[in-house]
Short mmCIF file of C-alpha atoms and ligand atoms in Angstrom, two decimals:
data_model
loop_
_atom_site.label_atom_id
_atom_site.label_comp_id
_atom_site.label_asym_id
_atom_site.label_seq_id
_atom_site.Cartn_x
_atom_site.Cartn_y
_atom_site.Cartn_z
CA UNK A 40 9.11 11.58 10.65
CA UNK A 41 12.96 11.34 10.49
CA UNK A 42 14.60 9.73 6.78
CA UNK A 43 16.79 7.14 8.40
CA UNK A 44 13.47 5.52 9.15
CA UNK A 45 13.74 3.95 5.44
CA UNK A 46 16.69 2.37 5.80
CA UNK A 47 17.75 -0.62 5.28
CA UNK A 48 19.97 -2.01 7.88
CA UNK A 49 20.15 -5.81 7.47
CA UNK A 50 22.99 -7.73 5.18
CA UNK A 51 21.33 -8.45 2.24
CA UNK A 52 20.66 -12.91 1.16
CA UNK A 53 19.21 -12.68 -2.00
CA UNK A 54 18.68 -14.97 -5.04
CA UNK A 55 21.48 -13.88 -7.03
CA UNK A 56 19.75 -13.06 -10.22
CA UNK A 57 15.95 -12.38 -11.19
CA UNK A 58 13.17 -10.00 -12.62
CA UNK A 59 10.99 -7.49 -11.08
CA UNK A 60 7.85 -5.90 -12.57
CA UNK A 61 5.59 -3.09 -11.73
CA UNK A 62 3.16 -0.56 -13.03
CA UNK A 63 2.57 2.85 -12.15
CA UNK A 64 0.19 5.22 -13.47
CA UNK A 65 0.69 8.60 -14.28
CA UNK A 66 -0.94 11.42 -12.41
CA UNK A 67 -2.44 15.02 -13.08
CA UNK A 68 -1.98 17.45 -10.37
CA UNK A 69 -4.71 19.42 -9.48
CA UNK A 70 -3.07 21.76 -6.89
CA UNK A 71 -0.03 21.66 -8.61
CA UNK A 72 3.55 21.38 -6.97
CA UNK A 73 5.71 23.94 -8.59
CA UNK A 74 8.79 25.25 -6.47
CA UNK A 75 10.93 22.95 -3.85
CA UNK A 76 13.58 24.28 -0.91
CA UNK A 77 16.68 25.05 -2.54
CA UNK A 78 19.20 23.02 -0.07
CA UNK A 79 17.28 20.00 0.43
CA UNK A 80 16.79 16.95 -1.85
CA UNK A 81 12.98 17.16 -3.13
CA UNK A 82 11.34 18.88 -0.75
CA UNK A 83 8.32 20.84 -2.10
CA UNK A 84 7.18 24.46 -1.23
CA UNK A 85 3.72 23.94 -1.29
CA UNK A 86 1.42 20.88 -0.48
CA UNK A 87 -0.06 19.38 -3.88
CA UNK A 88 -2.71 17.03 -4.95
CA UNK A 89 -3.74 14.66 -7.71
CA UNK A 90 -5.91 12.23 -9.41
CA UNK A 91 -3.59 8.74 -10.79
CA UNK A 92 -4.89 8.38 -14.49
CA UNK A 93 -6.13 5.41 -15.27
CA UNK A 94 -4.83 4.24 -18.97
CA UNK A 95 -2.03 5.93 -18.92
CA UNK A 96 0.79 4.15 -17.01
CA UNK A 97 4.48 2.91 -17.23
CA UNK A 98 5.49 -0.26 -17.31
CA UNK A 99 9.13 -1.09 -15.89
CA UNK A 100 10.81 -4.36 -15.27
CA UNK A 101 13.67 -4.57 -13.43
CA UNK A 102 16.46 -7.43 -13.88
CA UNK A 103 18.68 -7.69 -11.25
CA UNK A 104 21.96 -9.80 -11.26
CA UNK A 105 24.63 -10.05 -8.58
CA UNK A 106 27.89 -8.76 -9.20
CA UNK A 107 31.34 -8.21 -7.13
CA UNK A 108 32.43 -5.16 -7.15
CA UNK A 109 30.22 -2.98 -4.86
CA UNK A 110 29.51 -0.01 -7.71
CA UNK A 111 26.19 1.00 -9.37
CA UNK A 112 25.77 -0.41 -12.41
CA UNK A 113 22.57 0.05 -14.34
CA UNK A 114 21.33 -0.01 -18.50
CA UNK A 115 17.91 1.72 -19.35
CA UNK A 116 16.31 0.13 -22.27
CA UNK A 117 12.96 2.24 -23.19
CA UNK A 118 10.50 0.68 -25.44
CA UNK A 119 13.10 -1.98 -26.42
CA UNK A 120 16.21 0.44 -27.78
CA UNK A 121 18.86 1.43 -25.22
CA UNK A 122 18.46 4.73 -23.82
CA UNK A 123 21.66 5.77 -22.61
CA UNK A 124 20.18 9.71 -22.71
CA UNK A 125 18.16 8.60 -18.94
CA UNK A 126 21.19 7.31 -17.61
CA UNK A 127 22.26 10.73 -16.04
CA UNK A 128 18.46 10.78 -14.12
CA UNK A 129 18.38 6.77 -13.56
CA UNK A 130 22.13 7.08 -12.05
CA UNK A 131 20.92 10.57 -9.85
CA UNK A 132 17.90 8.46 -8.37
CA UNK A 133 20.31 5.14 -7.57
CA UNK A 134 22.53 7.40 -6.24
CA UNK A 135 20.09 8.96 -3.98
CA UNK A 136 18.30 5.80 -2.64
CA UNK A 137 21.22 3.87 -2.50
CA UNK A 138 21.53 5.35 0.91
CA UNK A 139 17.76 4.08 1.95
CA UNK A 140 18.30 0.95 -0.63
CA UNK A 141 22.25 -0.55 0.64
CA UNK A 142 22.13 -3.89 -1.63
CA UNK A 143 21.48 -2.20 -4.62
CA UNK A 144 25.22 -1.84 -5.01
CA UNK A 145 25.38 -5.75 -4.86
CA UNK A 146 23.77 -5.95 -8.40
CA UNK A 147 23.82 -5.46 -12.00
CA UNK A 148 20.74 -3.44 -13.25
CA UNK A 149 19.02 -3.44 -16.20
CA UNK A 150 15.58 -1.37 -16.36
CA UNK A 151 13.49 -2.27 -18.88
CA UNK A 152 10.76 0.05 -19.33
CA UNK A 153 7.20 1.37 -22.01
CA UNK A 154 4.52 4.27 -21.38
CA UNK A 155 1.44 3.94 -23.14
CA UNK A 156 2.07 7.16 -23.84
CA UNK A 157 4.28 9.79 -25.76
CA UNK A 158 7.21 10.48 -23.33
CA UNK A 159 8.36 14.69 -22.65
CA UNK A 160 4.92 15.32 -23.81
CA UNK A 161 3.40 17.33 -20.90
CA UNK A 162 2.07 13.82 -19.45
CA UNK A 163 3.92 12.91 -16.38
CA UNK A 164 5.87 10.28 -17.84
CA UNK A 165 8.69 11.09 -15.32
CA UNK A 166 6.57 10.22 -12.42
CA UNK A 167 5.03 7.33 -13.87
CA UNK A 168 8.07 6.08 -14.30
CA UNK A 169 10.32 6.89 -11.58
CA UNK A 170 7.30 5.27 -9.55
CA UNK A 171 7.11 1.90 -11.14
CA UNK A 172 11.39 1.94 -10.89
CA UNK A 173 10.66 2.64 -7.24
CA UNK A 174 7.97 -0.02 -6.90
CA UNK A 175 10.44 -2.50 -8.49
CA UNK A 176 13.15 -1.74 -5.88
CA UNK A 177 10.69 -1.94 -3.21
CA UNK A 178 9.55 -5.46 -4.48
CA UNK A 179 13.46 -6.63 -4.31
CA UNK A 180 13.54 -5.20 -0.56
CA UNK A 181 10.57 -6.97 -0.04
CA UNK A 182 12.66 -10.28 -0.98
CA UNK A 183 15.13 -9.42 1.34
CA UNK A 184 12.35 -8.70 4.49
CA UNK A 185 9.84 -11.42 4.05
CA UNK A 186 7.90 -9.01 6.73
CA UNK A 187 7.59 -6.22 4.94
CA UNK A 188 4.01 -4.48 5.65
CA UNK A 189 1.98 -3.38 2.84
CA UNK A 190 1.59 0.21 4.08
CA UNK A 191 5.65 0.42 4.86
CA UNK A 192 6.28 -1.21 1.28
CA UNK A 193 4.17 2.09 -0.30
CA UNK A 194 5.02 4.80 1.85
CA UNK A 195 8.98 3.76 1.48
CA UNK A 196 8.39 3.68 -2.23
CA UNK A 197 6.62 6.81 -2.35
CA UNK A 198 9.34 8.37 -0.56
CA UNK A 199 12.21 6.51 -2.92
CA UNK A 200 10.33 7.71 -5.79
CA UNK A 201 9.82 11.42 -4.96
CA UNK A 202 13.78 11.46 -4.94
CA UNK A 203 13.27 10.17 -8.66
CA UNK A 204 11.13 13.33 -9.53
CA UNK A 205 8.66 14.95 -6.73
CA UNK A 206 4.96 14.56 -8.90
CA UNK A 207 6.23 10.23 -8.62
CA UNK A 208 5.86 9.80 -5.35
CA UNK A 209 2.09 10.77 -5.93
CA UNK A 210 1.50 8.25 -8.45
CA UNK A 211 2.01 5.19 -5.97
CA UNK A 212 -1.58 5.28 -4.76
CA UNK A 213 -4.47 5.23 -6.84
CA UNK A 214 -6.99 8.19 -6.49
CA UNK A 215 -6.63 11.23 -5.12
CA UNK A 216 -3.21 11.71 -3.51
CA UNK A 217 -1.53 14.55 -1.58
CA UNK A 218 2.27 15.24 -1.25
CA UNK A 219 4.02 17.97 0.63
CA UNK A 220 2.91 19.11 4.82
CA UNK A 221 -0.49 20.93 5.06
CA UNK A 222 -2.04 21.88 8.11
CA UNK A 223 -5.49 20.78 7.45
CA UNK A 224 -4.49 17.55 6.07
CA UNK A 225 -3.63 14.80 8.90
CA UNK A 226 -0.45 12.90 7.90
CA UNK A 227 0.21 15.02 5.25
CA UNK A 228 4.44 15.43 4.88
CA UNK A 229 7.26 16.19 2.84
CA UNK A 230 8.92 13.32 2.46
CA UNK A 231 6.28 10.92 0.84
CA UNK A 232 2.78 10.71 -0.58
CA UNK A 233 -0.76 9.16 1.28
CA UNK A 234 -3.91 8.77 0.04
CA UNK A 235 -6.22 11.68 -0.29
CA UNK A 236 -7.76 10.97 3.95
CA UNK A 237 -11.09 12.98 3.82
CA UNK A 238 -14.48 12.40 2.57
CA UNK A 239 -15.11 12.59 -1.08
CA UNK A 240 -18.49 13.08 -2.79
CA UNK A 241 -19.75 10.49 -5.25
CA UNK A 242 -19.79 13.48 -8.34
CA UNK A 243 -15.13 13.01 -7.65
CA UNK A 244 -15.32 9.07 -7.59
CA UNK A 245 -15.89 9.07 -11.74
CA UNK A 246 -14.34 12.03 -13.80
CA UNK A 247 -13.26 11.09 -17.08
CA UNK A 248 -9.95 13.02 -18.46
CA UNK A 249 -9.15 13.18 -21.81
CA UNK A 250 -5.97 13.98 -22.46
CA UNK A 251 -5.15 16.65 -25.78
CA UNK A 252 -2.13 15.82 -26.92
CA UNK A 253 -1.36 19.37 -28.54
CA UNK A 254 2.32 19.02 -29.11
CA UNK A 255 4.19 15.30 -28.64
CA UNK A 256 7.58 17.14 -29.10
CA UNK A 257 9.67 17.17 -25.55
CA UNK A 258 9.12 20.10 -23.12
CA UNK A 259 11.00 22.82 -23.64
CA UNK A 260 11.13 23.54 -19.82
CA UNK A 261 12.03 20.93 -17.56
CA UNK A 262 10.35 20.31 -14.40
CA UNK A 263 13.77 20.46 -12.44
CA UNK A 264 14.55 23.77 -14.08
CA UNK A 265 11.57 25.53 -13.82
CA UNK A 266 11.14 24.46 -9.74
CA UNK A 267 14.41 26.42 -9.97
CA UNK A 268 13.52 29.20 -11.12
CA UNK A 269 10.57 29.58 -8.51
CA UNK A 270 13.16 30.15 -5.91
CA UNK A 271 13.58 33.66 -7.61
CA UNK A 272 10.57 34.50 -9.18
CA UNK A 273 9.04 37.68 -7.32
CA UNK A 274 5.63 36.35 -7.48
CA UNK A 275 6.80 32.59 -5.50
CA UNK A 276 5.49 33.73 -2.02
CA UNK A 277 2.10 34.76 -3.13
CA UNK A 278 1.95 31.38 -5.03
CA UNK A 279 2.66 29.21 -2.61
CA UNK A 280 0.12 31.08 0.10
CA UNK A 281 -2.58 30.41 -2.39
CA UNK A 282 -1.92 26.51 -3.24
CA UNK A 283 -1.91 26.56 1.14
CA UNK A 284 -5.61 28.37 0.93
CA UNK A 285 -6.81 26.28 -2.45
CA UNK A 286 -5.88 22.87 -0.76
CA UNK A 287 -8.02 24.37 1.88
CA UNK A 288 -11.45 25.11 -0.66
CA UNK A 289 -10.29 21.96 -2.36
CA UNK A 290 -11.27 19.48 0.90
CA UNK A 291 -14.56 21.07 1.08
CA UNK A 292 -15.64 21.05 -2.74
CA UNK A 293 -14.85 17.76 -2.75
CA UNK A 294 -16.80 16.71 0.50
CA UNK A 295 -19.67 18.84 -1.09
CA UNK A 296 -19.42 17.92 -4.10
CA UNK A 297 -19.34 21.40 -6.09
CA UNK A 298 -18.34 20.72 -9.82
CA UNK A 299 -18.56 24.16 -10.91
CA UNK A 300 -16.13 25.17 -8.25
CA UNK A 301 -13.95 22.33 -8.43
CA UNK A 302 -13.32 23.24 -12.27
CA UNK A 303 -13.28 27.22 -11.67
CA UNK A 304 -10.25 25.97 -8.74
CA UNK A 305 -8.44 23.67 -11.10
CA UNK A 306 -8.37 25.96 -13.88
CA UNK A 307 -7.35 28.98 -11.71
CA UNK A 308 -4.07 26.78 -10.68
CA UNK A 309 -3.50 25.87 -14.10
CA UNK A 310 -2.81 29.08 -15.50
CA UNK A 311 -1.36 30.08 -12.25
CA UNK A 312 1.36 27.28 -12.93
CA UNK A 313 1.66 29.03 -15.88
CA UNK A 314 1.78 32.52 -14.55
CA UNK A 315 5.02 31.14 -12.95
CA UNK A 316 6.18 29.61 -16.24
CA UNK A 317 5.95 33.09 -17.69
CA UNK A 318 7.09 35.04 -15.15
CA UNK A 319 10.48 33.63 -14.03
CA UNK A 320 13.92 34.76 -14.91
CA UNK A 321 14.33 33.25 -17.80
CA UNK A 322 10.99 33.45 -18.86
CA UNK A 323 8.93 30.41 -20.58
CA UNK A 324 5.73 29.97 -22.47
CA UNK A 325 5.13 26.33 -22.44
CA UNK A 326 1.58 26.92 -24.28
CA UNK A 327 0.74 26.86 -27.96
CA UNK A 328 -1.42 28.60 -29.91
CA UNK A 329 -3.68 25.44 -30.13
CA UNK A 330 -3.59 25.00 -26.36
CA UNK A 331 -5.17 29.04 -26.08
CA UNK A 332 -7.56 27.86 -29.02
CA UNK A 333 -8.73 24.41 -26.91
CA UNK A 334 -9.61 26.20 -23.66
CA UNK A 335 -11.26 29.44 -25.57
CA UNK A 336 -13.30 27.02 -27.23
CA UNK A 337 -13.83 25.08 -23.95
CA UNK A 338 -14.55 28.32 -22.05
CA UNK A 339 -17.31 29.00 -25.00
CA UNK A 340 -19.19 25.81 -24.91
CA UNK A 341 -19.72 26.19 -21.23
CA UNK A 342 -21.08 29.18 -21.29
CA UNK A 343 -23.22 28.20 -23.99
CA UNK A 344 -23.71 24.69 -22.97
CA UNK A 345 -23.71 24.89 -19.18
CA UNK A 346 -21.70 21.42 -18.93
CA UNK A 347 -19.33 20.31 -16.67
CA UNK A 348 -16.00 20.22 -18.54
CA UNK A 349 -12.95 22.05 -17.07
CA UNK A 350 -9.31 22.30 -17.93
CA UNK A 351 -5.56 21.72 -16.41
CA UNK A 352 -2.24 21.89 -17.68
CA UNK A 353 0.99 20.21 -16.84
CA UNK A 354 3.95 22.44 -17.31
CA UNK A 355 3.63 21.51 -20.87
CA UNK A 356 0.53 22.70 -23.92
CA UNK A 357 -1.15 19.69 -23.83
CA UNK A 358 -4.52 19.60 -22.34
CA UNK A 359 -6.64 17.72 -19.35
CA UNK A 360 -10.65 17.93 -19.87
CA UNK A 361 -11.85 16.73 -16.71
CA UNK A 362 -15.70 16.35 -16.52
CA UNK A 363 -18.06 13.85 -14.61
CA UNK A 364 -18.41 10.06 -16.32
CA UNK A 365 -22.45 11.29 -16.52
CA UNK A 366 -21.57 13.71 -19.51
CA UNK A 367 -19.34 11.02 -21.15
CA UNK A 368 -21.14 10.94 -24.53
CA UNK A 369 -22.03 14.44 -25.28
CA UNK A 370 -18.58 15.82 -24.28
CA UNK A 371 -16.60 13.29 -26.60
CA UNK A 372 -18.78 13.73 -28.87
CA UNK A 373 -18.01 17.85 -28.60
CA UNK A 374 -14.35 16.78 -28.37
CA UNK A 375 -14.31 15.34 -31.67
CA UNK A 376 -16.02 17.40 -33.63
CA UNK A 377 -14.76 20.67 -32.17
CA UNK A 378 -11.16 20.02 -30.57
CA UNK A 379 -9.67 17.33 -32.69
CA UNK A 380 -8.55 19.58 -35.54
CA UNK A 381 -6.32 21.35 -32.41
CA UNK A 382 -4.70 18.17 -31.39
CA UNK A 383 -2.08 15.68 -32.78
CA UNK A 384 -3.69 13.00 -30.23
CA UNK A 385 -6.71 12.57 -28.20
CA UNK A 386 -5.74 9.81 -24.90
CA UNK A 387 -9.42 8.51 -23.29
CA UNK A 388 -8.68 8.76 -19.69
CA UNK A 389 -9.99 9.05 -16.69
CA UNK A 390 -9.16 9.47 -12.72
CA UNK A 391 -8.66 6.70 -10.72
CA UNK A 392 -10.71 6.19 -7.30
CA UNK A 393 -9.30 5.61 -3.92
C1 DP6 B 661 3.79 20.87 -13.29
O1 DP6 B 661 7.73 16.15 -10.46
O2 DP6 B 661 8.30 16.64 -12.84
O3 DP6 B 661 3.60 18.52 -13.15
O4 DP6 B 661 10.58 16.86 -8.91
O5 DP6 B 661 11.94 18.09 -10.54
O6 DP6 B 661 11.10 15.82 -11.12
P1 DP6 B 661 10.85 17.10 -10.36
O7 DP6 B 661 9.56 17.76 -11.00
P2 DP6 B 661 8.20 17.13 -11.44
O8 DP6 B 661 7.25 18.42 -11.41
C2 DP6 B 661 5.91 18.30 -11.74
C3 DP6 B 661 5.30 19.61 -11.86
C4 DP6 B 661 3.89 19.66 -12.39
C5 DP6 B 661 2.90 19.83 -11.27
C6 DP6 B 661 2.59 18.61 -10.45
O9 DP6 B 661 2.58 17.49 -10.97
O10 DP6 B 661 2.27 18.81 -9.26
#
């Protein structure tokens, strides 16, 4: 699929002043995208998938109000104070869509905009975010193209908001979602996100995560930088080749419905993310010592336990515990009494189904 098959050709004939609002939940990655082509704009270097968190979301309004001169003019208020600190990203994304999105120059912006979440923390608040912004835009288009078909209204925002921040573009959908060309995956691409398309046992329709929030401070590493840094880390081709070959395990665990192997997968790309982390020029360690301490102690009670609770990491220390909605009690209950002391925060979520 060619780009210029997002644009927006028309003239725009629009009221000239009103609100948009949209939600967008954040997602955990369980291939994870780490690495994108170094002269194109957001295109990743492996395929990745993920489960859209239910709980944790972004909520953005958008107010829109026509103006004269044709500039971009935007304010970012987040959780009611101004926030001119995401102007730099906010006026990066404009700039890149306004291309796709030609009658955003017409307006004055102001984006209004809460997580129910700690933002930097290690939770995607990025792609929550940068997906309900694209939503909101996509909602104004659809004022200007009464026509506008569902599936064309998500896969153009998916595509707007992967030039926000790549992980965004998978939080459109609900469920399991896949961004980024694989070969066994049938309208898989590069350019935006569709729903996970393959059979998926019952044990994958209800995993609870809770999140451990082990530090709420703001990453030390950014996303954009450490994608970077993959483009010269000596270990990046062997990476990549092995998110290509997990995707492939991943569609039939999840057809069979293996748990065991589904966590012993998830984990294995977790640390591998941060493998990356730790092995690129310069070098990070995005994990604390409580984040070692929560999956030694995880690691532990499985063995002793034989329950269904596995770990994944963002590029950040805090913590995913994914397990099936069947063990709900006994793991929070394990969570609380042996975790907590670990963790500023504990977030009750869970994964969204298709
Ligand atoms: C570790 O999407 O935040 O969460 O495209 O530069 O904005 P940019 O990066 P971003 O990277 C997310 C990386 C990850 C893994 C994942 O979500 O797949």
């Amino acid at each position: 699929m060619k780009t210029n098959f997002f644009f927006y050709k028309k003239k725009y004939s629009i009221d000239p002043n009103g609100i948009v609002i949209c939600k967008s939940y954040s997602n955990i990655a369980l291939i994870k995208y780490w690495g994108k082509h170094n002269n194109k704009i957001q295109i990743p270097l492996n395929s990745s998938i993920s489960f859209s968190l239910g709980k944790v979301y972004t909520v953005t309004r958008l107010i829109y109000k026509e103006k004269k001169k044709m500039n971009l003019s935007v304010r970012v208020f987040f959780s009611g104070k101004e926030k001119t600190s995401f102007l730099p990203k906010i006026l990066e994304f404009f700039h890149r869509i306004s291309f796709y999105c030609s009658y955003l120059r017409y307006f004055n912006f102001i984006i209004e905009t809460y997580n129910t979440f700690p933002h930097s923390s290690g939770i995607a608040s990025s792609a929550s975010s940068m997906s309900s912004l694209a939503l909101c835009i996509m909602k104004i288009e659809k004022k200007l193209v009464y026509s506008l078909k569902e599936d064309f209204f998500l896969r153009k925002a998916s595509f707007l908001a992967r030039l926000g921040s790549g992980s965004a573009c998978r939080s459109i959908y609900p469920g399991l979602v896949v961004w980024g060309c694989h070969q066994s995956i049938k309208g898989s691409n590069n350019l935006y996100a569709i729903p996970y398309p393959y059979e998926v046992h019952s044990i994958f329709t209800k995993i609870e995560d809770t999140i451990l929030i082990i530090d709420d401070k703001p990453k030390k590493i950014l996303s954009t930088k450490g994608h970077k840094l993959m483009n010269h880390n000596p270990y990046a081709r062997e990476r990549f080749k092995c998110a290509n070959k997990n995707m492939n395990r991943l569609i039939s665990i999840l057809k069979i419905g293996d748990f065991q192997e589904f966590g012993e997968l998830i984990e294995h790309e977790a640390l591998t993310l941060h493998a990356m982390i730790m092995t690129s020029r310069p070098y990070f360690l995005c994990m604390k010592p409580n984040t070692l301490n929560v999956i030694q102690t995880v690691w532990d009670f499985r063995k002793n336990s034989k329950k269904n609770v596995y770990f994944t990491l963002d590029a950040g220390a805090n913590v995913h515990l994914l397990y099936p909605i069947q063990e709900k009690t006994s793991i929070l209950k394990w969570i609380y009494s042996d975790l907590f002391s670990y963790c500023k925060k504990i977030i009750e979520s869970f994964c969204l189904s298709n």
